[in-house]
Amino acid sequence: SLMGNRLTQIATRTGDSGTTGLGDGQRVDKDHLRICAMGDVDELNAVIGILLTEPLPEIIRSTLDDVQHDLFDVGGEICIPGYTMLKTERVTALENVLDELNEPLPSLKEFILPGGTRASAYCHLARTVCRRAERSMIKLNRDETVTVISLQYINRLSDLLFVMCRSINQASNVPDVLWHNVL
Protein backbone atom coordinates (compact mmCIF):
# COMPACT_ATOMS: atom_id res chain seq x y z
CA SER A 1 0.00 0.00 0.00
CA LEU A 2 1.30 3.44 -0.89
CA MET A 3 0.00 4.82 2.40
CA GLY A 4 1.47 1.94 4.41
CA ASN A 5 4.63 3.78 5.46
CA ARG A 6 4.51 5.39 8.87
CA LEU A 7 6.94 7.95 10.24
CA THR A 8 9.42 6.53 12.69
CA GLN A 9 11.86 9.43 12.53
CA ILE A 10 10.56 12.99 12.53
CA ALA A 11 13.78 15.03 12.15
CA THR A 12 15.28 13.49 9.01
CA ARG A 13 17.32 16.57 8.05
CA THR A 14 16.59 15.77 4.38
CA GLY A 15 14.65 19.03 4.00
CA ASP A 16 17.43 21.34 5.09
CA SER A 17 18.16 22.19 1.44
CA GLY A 18 14.61 23.44 0.82
CA THR A 19 13.15 20.28 -0.67
CA THR A 20 10.77 17.68 0.67
CA GLY A 21 9.67 14.22 -0.36
CA LEU A 22 6.30 13.32 -1.85
CA GLY A 23 4.59 10.03 -1.10
CA ASP A 24 5.92 8.51 -4.31
CA GLY A 25 9.54 9.29 -3.34
CA GLN A 26 9.90 12.28 -5.66
CA ARG A 27 11.63 15.35 -4.15
CA VAL A 28 10.21 18.81 -4.80
CA ASP A 29 10.82 22.32 -3.54
CA LYS A 30 9.02 23.12 -0.29
CA ASP A 31 7.17 25.94 -2.04
CA HIS A 32 6.00 23.71 -4.91
CA LEU A 33 2.27 24.10 -5.66
CA ARG A 34 1.68 20.51 -4.53
CA ILE A 35 3.26 21.21 -1.12
CA CYS A 36 1.32 24.48 -0.78
CA ALA A 37 -1.96 22.65 -1.50
CA MET A 38 -1.07 19.93 1.00
CA GLY A 39 -0.27 22.57 3.61
CA ASP A 40 -3.57 24.37 3.07
CA VAL A 41 -5.52 21.11 3.42
CA ASP A 42 -3.52 20.29 6.56
CA GLU A 43 -4.23 23.75 8.00
CA LEU A 44 -7.93 23.28 7.28
CA ASN A 45 -7.84 19.99 9.17
CA ALA A 46 -6.13 21.72 12.12
CA VAL A 47 -8.74 24.49 12.22
CA ILE A 48 -11.50 21.87 12.18
CA GLY A 49 -9.68 20.23 15.10
CA ILE A 50 -9.95 23.52 17.00
CA LEU A 51 -13.64 23.77 16.10
CA LEU A 52 -14.19 20.25 17.46
CA THR A 53 -13.04 21.41 20.91
CA GLU A 54 -16.22 23.49 21.13
CA PRO A 55 -19.71 22.29 22.10
CA LEU A 56 -21.44 21.36 18.82
CA PRO A 57 -24.68 19.72 17.72
CA GLU A 58 -24.07 15.99 17.29
CA ILE A 59 -24.70 15.95 13.52
CA ILE A 60 -22.05 18.64 13.06
CA ARG A 61 -19.57 16.92 15.38
CA SER A 62 -19.93 13.52 13.72
CA THR A 63 -19.75 15.04 10.23
CA LEU A 64 -16.59 16.98 11.11
CA ASP A 65 -15.04 13.84 12.60
CA ASP A 66 -15.54 12.17 9.19
CA VAL A 67 -14.33 15.28 7.37
CA GLN A 68 -11.02 15.17 9.24
CA HIS A 69 -10.41 11.66 7.92
CA ASP A 70 -11.50 12.69 4.43
CA LEU A 71 -9.11 15.64 4.47
CA PHE A 72 -6.28 13.30 5.39
CA ASP A 73 -7.23 11.27 2.30
CA VAL A 74 -7.27 14.43 0.16
CA GLY A 75 -3.81 15.27 1.49
CA GLY A 76 -2.70 11.74 0.60
CA GLU A 77 -3.97 12.17 -2.94
CA ILE A 78 -2.10 15.44 -3.29
CA CYS A 79 1.04 13.89 -1.78
CA ILE A 80 1.03 10.95 -4.20
CA PRO A 81 0.46 12.22 -7.75
CA GLY A 82 -2.02 10.04 -9.64
CA TYR A 83 -3.29 8.27 -6.50
CA THR A 84 -7.00 8.21 -5.64
CA MET A 85 -8.34 7.65 -2.13
CA LEU A 86 -11.54 9.69 -1.80
CA LYS A 87 -14.76 8.16 -3.09
CA THR A 88 -17.73 9.95 -4.69
CA GLU A 89 -19.90 8.80 -1.78
CA ARG A 90 -18.07 11.23 0.48
CA VAL A 91 -19.18 14.18 -1.71
CA THR A 92 -22.74 12.88 -1.56
CA ALA A 93 -22.51 12.56 2.23
CA LEU A 94 -21.54 16.24 2.50
CA GLU A 95 -24.43 17.24 0.24
CA ASN A 96 -26.88 15.25 2.36
CA VAL A 97 -25.77 16.90 5.61
CA LEU A 98 -25.77 20.31 3.92
CA ASP A 99 -29.40 19.82 2.86
CA GLU A 100 -30.40 18.57 6.32
CA LEU A 101 -28.77 21.47 8.14
CA ASN A 102 -29.89 24.14 5.68
CA GLU A 103 -33.59 23.17 5.67
CA PRO A 104 -34.53 24.68 9.09
CA LEU A 105 -32.45 27.84 8.63
CA PRO A 106 -34.21 31.09 7.74
CA SER A 107 -33.56 32.44 4.25
CA LEU A 108 -30.73 34.91 4.02
CA LYS A 109 -31.71 38.41 2.99
CA GLU A 110 -28.42 40.02 4.03
CA PHE A 111 -24.77 39.03 4.03
CA ILE A 112 -23.56 37.64 7.32
CA LEU A 113 -20.30 38.32 9.10
CA PRO A 114 -18.20 35.74 10.93
CA GLY A 115 -19.29 35.58 14.53
CA GLY A 116 -22.16 34.85 16.84
CA THR A 117 -20.80 32.06 19.01
CA ARG A 118 -17.12 31.22 19.30
CA ALA A 119 -17.82 27.85 17.64
CA SER A 120 -19.45 29.61 14.70
CA ALA A 121 -16.49 32.00 14.42
CA TYR A 122 -14.10 29.01 14.35
CA CYS A 123 -16.31 27.43 11.71
CA HIS A 124 -16.07 30.61 9.62
CA LEU A 125 -12.29 30.41 9.96
CA ALA A 126 -12.44 26.81 8.73
CA ARG A 127 -14.61 27.96 5.80
CA THR A 128 -12.08 30.61 4.74
CA VAL A 129 -9.15 28.19 5.02
CA CYS A 130 -11.20 25.68 3.01
CA ARG A 131 -11.64 28.26 0.24
CA ARG A 132 -7.88 28.87 0.23
CA ALA A 133 -7.21 25.14 0.04
CA GLU A 134 -9.61 24.96 -2.89
CA ARG A 135 -7.77 27.81 -4.66
CA SER A 136 -4.44 26.03 -4.09
CA MET A 137 -5.81 22.77 -5.45
CA ILE A 138 -7.25 24.51 -8.53
CA LYS A 139 -3.94 26.26 -9.15
CA LEU A 140 -2.10 22.93 -8.84
CA ASN A 141 -4.63 21.28 -11.16
CA ARG A 142 -3.68 23.69 -13.97
CA ASP A 143 -0.24 22.04 -14.23
CA GLU A 144 -0.64 18.68 -12.52
CA THR A 145 -3.63 16.44 -11.94
CA VAL A 146 -5.78 16.72 -8.84
CA THR A 147 -8.67 14.26 -8.70
CA VAL A 148 -12.07 15.59 -9.72
CA ILE A 149 -13.57 14.04 -6.59
CA SER A 150 -11.17 15.95 -4.32
CA LEU A 151 -11.97 19.22 -6.09
CA GLN A 152 -15.71 18.55 -5.75
CA TYR A 153 -15.29 17.54 -2.12
CA ILE A 154 -13.41 20.67 -1.08
CA ASN A 155 -15.95 22.87 -2.89
CA ARG A 156 -18.92 21.18 -1.18
CA LEU A 157 -17.12 21.31 2.14
CA SER A 158 -16.80 25.09 2.01
CA ASP A 159 -20.54 25.35 1.32
CA LEU A 160 -21.28 22.96 4.17
CA LEU A 161 -19.05 24.89 6.56
CA PHE A 162 -21.00 28.09 5.80
CA VAL A 163 -24.28 26.34 6.61
CA MET A 164 -22.71 24.81 9.73
CA CYS A 165 -21.77 28.31 10.93
CA ARG A 166 -25.39 29.35 10.77
CA SER A 167 -26.63 26.08 12.25
CA ILE A 168 -24.23 26.36 15.20
CA ASN A 169 -25.55 29.83 16.00
CA GLN A 170 -29.15 28.69 15.64
CA ALA A 171 -28.58 25.74 17.99
CA SER A 172 -27.23 28.20 20.58
CA ASN A 173 -30.09 30.67 20.05
CA VAL A 174 -27.60 33.28 18.87
CA PRO A 175 -28.51 35.25 15.74
CA ASP A 176 -26.21 35.46 12.75
CA VAL A 177 -24.22 38.68 12.63
CA LEU A 178 -25.75 40.61 9.75
CA TRP A 179 -23.68 42.96 7.64
CA HIS A 180 -24.95 46.47 7.33
CA ASN A 181 -23.56 49.17 5.15
CA VAL A 182 -22.18 51.94 7.39
CA LEU A 183 -21.97 54.53 4.62
Coordinates of N, CA and C in Angstrom, one line a residue:
S1 N 0.8 -1.2 0.0 CA 0.0 0.0 0.0 C 0.9 1.2 0.0
L2 N 0.5 2.2 -0.8 CA 1.3 3.4 -0.9 C 1.2 4.2 0.4
M3 N 0.1 4.1 1.1 CA 0.0 4.8 2.4 C 0.4 4.0 3.6
G4 N 1.1 2.8 3.3 CA 1.5 1.9 4.4 C 2.6 2.4 5.2
N5 N 3.5 3.3 4.7 CA 4.6 3.8 5.5 C 4.2 4.7 6.6
R6 N 4.8 4.5 7.7 CA 4.5 5.4 8.9 C 5.8 6.0 9.3
L7 N 5.7 7.2 9.8 CA 6.9 7.9 10.2 C 7.5 7.3 11.5
T8 N 8.8 7.0 11.5 CA 9.4 6.5 12.7 C 10.5 7.5 13.1
Q9 N 10.9 8.4 12.2 CA 11.9 9.4 12.5 C 11.3 10.7 12.0
I10 N 11.2 11.7 12.9 CA 10.6 13.0 12.5 C 11.6 14.0 12.0
A11 N 12.7 14.1 12.6 CA 13.8 15.0 12.2 C 14.7 14.3 11.3
T12 N 14.4 14.2 9.9 CA 15.3 13.5 9.0 C 16.4 14.3 8.5
R13 N 16.3 15.6 8.6 CA 17.3 16.6 8.0 C 17.4 16.6 6.5
T14 N 16.5 15.8 5.8 CA 16.6 15.8 4.4 C 16.0 17.0 3.8
G15 N 15.3 17.8 4.5 CA 14.6 19.0 4.0 C 15.4 20.3 4.2
D16 N 16.6 20.2 4.8 CA 17.4 21.3 5.1 C 17.8 22.1 3.8
S17 N 17.8 21.5 2.7 CA 18.2 22.2 1.4 C 17.0 22.9 0.8
G18 N 15.8 22.8 1.4 CA 14.6 23.4 0.8 C 13.7 22.5 0.0
T19 N 14.0 21.2 0.1 CA 13.2 20.3 -0.7 C 12.5 19.3 0.3
T20 N 11.5 18.7 -0.2 CA 10.8 17.7 0.7 C 10.3 16.5 -0.2
G21 N 10.0 15.4 0.4 CA 9.7 14.2 -0.4 C 8.2 14.1 -0.5
L22 N 7.7 13.7 -1.6 CA 6.3 13.3 -1.9 C 6.1 11.8 -1.5
G23 N 4.9 11.4 -1.5 CA 4.6 10.0 -1.1 C 5.1 9.0 -2.1
D24 N 5.4 9.4 -3.3 CA 5.9 8.5 -4.3 C 7.5 8.5 -4.4
G25 N 8.1 9.2 -3.4 CA 9.5 9.3 -3.3 C 10.2 10.5 -4.1
Q26 N 9.4 11.1 -4.9 CA 9.9 12.3 -5.7 C 10.2 13.4 -4.7
R27 N 11.3 14.2 -5.0 CA 11.6 15.3 -4.1 C 11.2 16.6 -4.9
V28 N 10.6 17.5 -4.2 CA 10.2 18.8 -4.8 C 10.6 19.9 -3.8
D29 N 10.6 21.2 -4.4 CA 10.8 22.3 -3.5 C 9.7 22.5 -2.5
K30 N 10.0 23.0 -1.3 CA 9.0 23.1 -0.3 C 7.9 24.1 -0.6
D31 N 8.2 25.0 -1.6 CA 7.2 25.9 -2.0 C 6.5 25.5 -3.3
H32 N 6.7 24.3 -3.7 CA 6.0 23.7 -4.9 C 4.5 23.8 -4.7
L33 N 3.7 24.0 -5.8 CA 2.3 24.1 -5.7 C 1.7 22.9 -5.0
R34 N 2.2 21.7 -5.2 CA 1.7 20.5 -4.5 C 1.9 20.6 -3.0
I35 N 3.0 21.1 -2.6 CA 3.3 21.2 -1.1 C 2.4 22.3 -0.5
C36 N 2.2 23.4 -1.3 CA 1.3 24.5 -0.8 C -0.1 24.0 -0.6
A37 N -0.6 23.2 -1.6 CA -2.0 22.7 -1.5 C -2.1 21.7 -0.3
M38 N -1.1 20.8 -0.1 CA -1.1 19.9 1.0 C -1.1 20.7 2.3
G39 N -0.3 21.8 2.4 CA -0.3 22.6 3.6 C -1.6 23.2 3.9
D40 N -2.3 23.7 2.9 CA -3.6 24.4 3.1 C -4.6 23.4 3.5
V41 N -4.6 22.2 3.0 CA -5.5 21.1 3.4 C -5.2 20.7 4.9
D42 N -3.9 20.6 5.2 CA -3.5 20.3 6.6 C -4.0 21.4 7.5
E43 N -3.8 22.6 7.1 CA -4.2 23.8 8.0 C -5.7 23.7 8.2
L44 N -6.5 23.4 7.2 CA -7.9 23.3 7.3 C -8.3 22.2 8.3
N45 N -7.6 21.1 8.2 CA -7.8 20.0 9.2 C -7.5 20.4 10.6
A46 N -6.5 21.2 10.8 CA -6.1 21.7 12.1 C -7.2 22.7 12.6
V47 N -7.7 23.6 11.8 CA -8.7 24.5 12.2 C -10.0 23.7 12.6
I48 N -10.3 22.7 11.8 CA -11.5 21.9 12.2 C -11.3 21.2 13.5
G49 N -10.0 20.8 13.8 CA -9.7 20.2 15.1 C -10.0 21.2 16.2
I50 N -9.6 22.5 16.0 CA -9.9 23.5 17.0 C -11.5 23.6 17.2
L51 N -12.2 23.7 16.1 CA -13.6 23.8 16.1 C -14.2 22.6 16.9
L52 N -13.7 21.4 16.8 CA -14.2 20.3 17.5 C -14.0 20.3 19.0
T53 N -13.2 21.3 19.5 CA -13.0 21.4 20.9 C -14.2 22.2 21.5
E54 N -15.1 22.7 20.7 CA -16.2 23.5 21.1 C -17.5 22.6 21.3
P55 N -18.4 23.0 22.1 CA -19.7 22.3 22.1 C -20.4 22.5 20.7
L56 N -20.8 21.3 20.1 CA -21.4 21.4 18.8 C -22.6 20.4 18.8
P57 N -23.6 20.7 17.9 CA -24.7 19.7 17.7 C -24.1 18.4 17.2
E58 N -24.7 17.3 17.6 CA -24.1 16.0 17.3 C -23.9 15.8 15.8
I59 N -24.8 16.2 15.0 CA -24.7 15.9 13.5 C -23.5 16.7 13.0
I60 N -23.2 17.9 13.5 CA -22.0 18.6 13.1 C -20.8 18.0 13.6
R61 N -20.8 17.6 14.8 CA -19.6 16.9 15.4 C -19.2 15.6 14.6
S62 N -20.2 14.8 14.4 CA -19.9 13.5 13.7 C -19.5 13.7 12.3
T63 N -20.1 14.7 11.6 CA -19.7 15.0 10.2 C -18.3 15.5 10.2
L64 N -18.0 16.4 11.1 CA -16.6 17.0 11.1 C -15.6 15.9 11.5
D65 N -15.9 15.0 12.3 CA -15.0 13.8 12.6 C -14.7 13.1 11.3
D66 N -15.7 12.8 10.5 CA -15.5 12.2 9.2 C -14.7 13.1 8.2
V67 N -15.0 14.4 8.3 CA -14.3 15.3 7.4 C -12.8 15.3 7.7
Q68 N -12.4 15.2 8.9 CA -11.0 15.2 9.2 C -10.3 14.0 8.6
H69 N -11.0 12.8 8.6 CA -10.4 11.7 7.9 C -10.4 11.9 6.4
D70 N -11.5 12.4 5.9 CA -11.5 12.7 4.4 C -10.4 13.6 4.0
L71 N -10.2 14.7 4.8 CA -9.1 15.6 4.5 C -7.7 15.0 4.5
F72 N -7.5 14.0 5.4 CA -6.3 13.3 5.4 C -6.1 12.5 4.1
D73 N -7.3 12.0 3.6 CA -7.2 11.3 2.3 C -6.9 12.2 1.2
V74 N -7.6 13.4 1.2 CA -7.3 14.4 0.2 C -5.8 14.8 0.2
G75 N -5.2 15.0 1.4 CA -3.8 15.3 1.5 C -3.0 14.1 0.9
G76 N -3.4 12.9 1.2 CA -2.7 11.7 0.6 C -2.7 11.7 -0.9
E77 N -3.9 12.1 -1.5 CA -4.0 12.2 -2.9 C -3.0 13.2 -3.5
I78 N -3.0 14.4 -2.8 CA -2.1 15.4 -3.3 C -0.6 15.0 -3.1
C79 N -0.3 14.3 -2.1 CA 1.0 13.9 -1.8 C 1.6 12.8 -2.7
I80 N 0.6 12.0 -3.3 CA 1.0 10.9 -4.2 C 0.4 11.2 -5.5
P81 N 1.1 11.9 -6.5 CA 0.5 12.2 -7.7 C -0.1 11.0 -8.4
G82 N -1.4 11.1 -8.9 CA -2.0 10.0 -9.6 C -2.7 9.0 -8.8
Y83 N -2.7 9.2 -7.4 CA -3.3 8.3 -6.5 C -4.7 8.8 -6.1
T84 N -5.6 7.9 -6.0 CA -7.0 8.2 -5.6 C -7.4 7.5 -4.4
M85 N -7.9 8.2 -3.4 CA -8.3 7.7 -2.1 C -9.8 8.0 -1.9
L86 N -10.2 9.2 -2.1 CA -11.5 9.7 -1.8 C -12.6 9.1 -2.8
K87 N -13.7 8.7 -2.3 CA -14.8 8.2 -3.1 C -15.9 9.2 -3.3
T88 N -16.6 9.1 -4.4 CA -17.7 9.9 -4.7 C -18.8 10.0 -3.6
E89 N -18.9 8.9 -2.9 CA -19.9 8.8 -1.8 C -19.6 9.8 -0.7
R90 N -18.4 10.2 -0.5 CA -18.1 11.2 0.5 C -18.6 12.6 0.1
V91 N -18.6 12.9 -1.2 CA -19.2 14.2 -1.7 C -20.7 14.2 -1.5
T92 N -21.3 13.0 -1.8 CA -22.7 12.9 -1.6 C -23.1 13.0 -0.1
A93 N -22.3 12.5 0.8 CA -22.5 12.6 2.2 C -22.5 14.0 2.7
L94 N -21.6 14.8 2.2 CA -21.5 16.2 2.5 C -22.8 16.9 2.0
E95 N -23.2 16.6 0.8 CA -24.4 17.2 0.2 C -25.7 16.9 1.1
N96 N -25.7 15.7 1.5 CA -26.9 15.3 2.4 C -26.9 16.0 3.7
V97 N -25.8 16.2 4.3 CA -25.8 16.9 5.6 C -26.1 18.4 5.3
L98 N -25.5 18.9 4.3 CA -25.8 20.3 3.9 C -27.3 20.5 3.8
D99 N -28.0 19.7 3.0 CA -29.4 19.8 2.9 C -30.1 19.7 4.2
E100 N -29.7 18.8 5.0 CA -30.4 18.6 6.3 C -30.2 19.8 7.2
L101 N -29.0 20.3 7.3 CA -28.8 21.5 8.1 C -29.4 22.8 7.6
N102 N -29.4 22.9 6.3 CA -29.9 24.1 5.7 C -31.4 24.3 5.8
E103 N -32.1 23.2 5.7 CA -33.6 23.2 5.7 C -34.2 24.0 6.8
P104 N -33.8 23.9 8.0 CA -34.5 24.7 9.1 C -34.0 26.1 9.2
L105 N -33.0 26.5 8.5 CA -32.4 27.8 8.6 C -33.3 28.9 7.9
P106 N -33.5 30.1 8.5 CA -34.2 31.1 7.7 C -33.4 31.5 6.5
S107 N -34.2 32.0 5.5 CA -33.6 32.4 4.3 C -32.7 33.7 4.6
L108 N -31.6 33.7 3.9 CA -30.7 34.9 4.0 C -31.2 36.0 3.1
K109 N -31.4 37.2 3.7 CA -31.7 38.4 3.0 C -30.6 39.4 3.0
E110 N -29.6 39.2 3.9 CA -28.4 40.0 4.0 C -27.2 39.1 4.1
F111 N -26.0 39.7 3.8 CA -24.8 39.0 4.0 C -24.6 38.9 5.5
I112 N -23.9 37.8 5.9 CA -23.6 37.6 7.3 C -22.1 37.8 7.5
L113 N -21.7 38.2 8.7 CA -20.3 38.3 9.1 C -19.9 37.2 10.0
P114 N -18.6 36.8 10.0 CA -18.2 35.7 10.9 C -18.5 36.2 12.4
G115 N -19.0 35.3 13.1 CA -19.3 35.6 14.5 C -20.5 34.9 15.1
G116 N -21.1 35.5 16.1 CA -22.2 34.8 16.8 C -21.5 34.1 18.0
T117 N -21.5 32.8 18.0 CA -20.8 32.1 19.0 C -19.3 31.9 18.6
R118 N -18.5 31.5 19.6 CA -17.1 31.2 19.3 C -17.0 30.0 18.3
A119 N -17.9 29.0 18.5 CA -17.8 27.9 17.6 C -18.1 28.3 16.2
S120 N -19.1 29.1 16.0 CA -19.4 29.6 14.7 C -18.3 30.4 14.1
A121 N -17.6 31.2 14.9 CA -16.5 32.0 14.4 C -15.4 31.1 14.0
Y122 N -15.1 30.0 14.8 CA -14.1 29.0 14.3 C -14.5 28.3 13.0
C123 N -15.8 28.1 12.9 CA -16.3 27.4 11.7 C -16.1 28.4 10.5
H124 N -16.3 29.7 10.7 CA -16.1 30.6 9.6 C -14.6 30.6 9.3
L125 N -13.7 30.5 10.2 CA -12.3 30.4 10.0 C -12.0 29.2 9.1
A126 N -12.6 28.0 9.5 CA -12.4 26.8 8.7 C -12.9 27.0 7.3
R127 N -14.0 27.7 7.1 CA -14.6 28.0 5.8 C -13.6 28.8 4.9
T128 N -13.0 29.8 5.5 CA -12.1 30.6 4.7 C -10.8 29.8 4.4
V129 N -10.3 29.0 5.3 CA -9.2 28.2 5.0 C -9.5 27.1 4.0
C130 N -10.7 26.6 4.0 CA -11.2 25.7 3.0 C -11.2 26.3 1.6
R131 N -11.7 27.6 1.5 CA -11.6 28.3 0.2 C -10.2 28.5 -0.3
R132 N -9.3 28.7 0.6 CA -7.9 28.9 0.2 C -7.3 27.5 -0.2
A133 N -7.7 26.5 0.5 CA -7.2 25.1 0.0 C -7.8 24.8 -1.3
E134 N -9.0 25.2 -1.6 CA -9.6 25.0 -2.9 C -8.9 25.8 -4.0
R135 N -8.5 27.0 -3.7 CA -7.8 27.8 -4.7 C -6.4 27.2 -4.9
S136 N -5.8 26.7 -3.9 CA -4.4 26.0 -4.1 C -4.6 24.8 -4.9
M137 N -5.6 24.0 -4.7 CA -5.8 22.8 -5.5 C -6.1 23.1 -6.9
I138 N -6.9 24.1 -7.2 CA -7.3 24.5 -8.5 C -6.0 25.0 -9.2
K139 N -5.2 25.8 -8.6 CA -3.9 26.3 -9.2 C -3.0 25.1 -9.5
L140 N -2.9 24.1 -8.6 CA -2.1 22.9 -8.8 C -2.7 22.2 -10.0
N141 N -4.0 22.1 -10.1 CA -4.6 21.3 -11.2 C -4.4 21.8 -12.6
R142 N -4.0 23.1 -12.7 CA -3.7 23.7 -14.0 C -2.4 23.0 -14.6
D143 N -1.5 22.6 -13.7 CA -0.2 22.0 -14.2 C -0.1 20.5 -14.0
E144 N -0.7 20.1 -12.9 CA -0.6 18.7 -12.5 C -2.0 18.2 -12.1
T145 N -2.3 16.9 -12.2 CA -3.6 16.4 -11.9 C -4.0 16.4 -10.5
V146 N -5.1 16.9 -10.1 CA -5.8 16.7 -8.8 C -7.1 16.0 -9.2
T147 N -7.5 15.0 -8.4 CA -8.7 14.3 -8.7 C -9.9 15.1 -8.7
V148 N -10.8 14.9 -9.6 CA -12.1 15.6 -9.7 C -12.9 15.5 -8.4
I149 N -12.8 14.3 -7.8 CA -13.6 14.0 -6.6 C -13.0 14.9 -5.5
S150 N -11.7 15.1 -5.4 CA -11.2 15.9 -4.3 C -11.6 17.4 -4.5
L151 N -11.6 17.8 -5.8 CA -12.0 19.2 -6.1 C -13.4 19.4 -5.8
Q152 N -14.3 18.5 -6.1 CA -15.7 18.6 -5.7 C -15.9 18.6 -4.2
Y153 N -15.2 17.7 -3.6 CA -15.3 17.5 -2.1 C -15.0 18.9 -1.4
I154 N -13.8 19.5 -1.8 CA -13.4 20.7 -1.1 C -14.4 21.8 -1.4
N155 N -15.0 21.8 -2.6 CA -16.0 22.9 -2.9 C -17.2 22.7 -2.1
R156 N -17.7 21.5 -2.0 CA -18.9 21.2 -1.2 C -18.7 21.4 0.3
L157 N -17.5 21.1 0.7 CA -17.1 21.3 2.1 C -17.2 22.8 2.5
S158 N -16.7 23.7 1.7 CA -16.8 25.1 2.0 C -18.3 25.5 2.1
D159 N -19.1 25.0 1.2 CA -20.5 25.4 1.3 C -21.1 24.8 2.6
L160 N -20.8 23.6 2.9 CA -21.3 23.0 4.2 C -20.8 23.7 5.4
L161 N -19.6 24.1 5.4 CA -19.1 24.9 6.6 C -19.8 26.2 6.8
F162 N -20.2 26.9 5.7 CA -21.0 28.1 5.8 C -22.3 27.8 6.5
V163 N -23.0 26.7 6.0 CA -24.3 26.3 6.6 C -24.1 25.9 8.1
M164 N -23.0 25.2 8.4 CA -22.7 24.8 9.7 C -22.6 26.0 10.6
C165 N -21.9 27.1 10.1 CA -21.8 28.3 10.9 C -23.1 28.8 11.4
R166 N -24.1 28.9 10.5 CA -25.4 29.3 10.8 C -26.1 28.4 11.7
S167 N -26.0 27.1 11.5 CA -26.6 26.1 12.3 C -26.1 26.1 13.7
I168 N -24.8 26.3 13.9 CA -24.2 26.4 15.2 C -24.8 27.5 16.0
N169 N -24.9 28.7 15.3 CA -25.5 29.8 16.0 C -27.0 29.5 16.3
Q170 N -27.7 29.0 15.4 CA -29.1 28.7 15.6 C -29.3 27.7 16.8
A171 N -28.5 26.7 16.9 CA -28.6 25.7 18.0 C -28.3 26.4 19.3
S172 N -27.5 27.5 19.3 CA -27.2 28.2 20.6 C -28.2 29.4 20.8
N173 N -29.2 29.5 20.0 CA -30.1 30.7 20.0 C -29.4 32.0 20.0
V174 N -28.4 32.1 19.1 CA -27.6 33.3 18.9 C -27.8 33.7 17.4
P175 N -28.2 34.9 17.1 CA -28.5 35.2 15.7 C -27.2 35.4 14.9
D176 N -27.3 35.2 13.6 CA -26.2 35.5 12.8 C -25.9 36.9 12.9
V177 N -24.6 37.3 12.6 CA -24.2 38.7 12.6 C -24.4 39.2 11.2
L178 N -25.4 40.1 11.1 CA -25.7 40.6 9.7 C -24.9 41.8 9.4
W179 N -24.4 41.8 8.1 CA -23.7 43.0 7.6 C -24.6 44.1 7.4
H180 N -24.2 45.3 7.7 CA -25.0 46.5 7.3 C -24.0 47.5 6.8
N181 N -24.4 48.2 5.8 CA -23.6 49.2 5.1 C -23.5 50.4 6.0
V182 N -22.3 50.8 6.5 CA -22.2 51.9 7.4 C -22.1 53.3 6.7
L183 N -22.1 53.3 5.4 CA -22.0 54.5 4.6 C -23.3 55.2 4.5

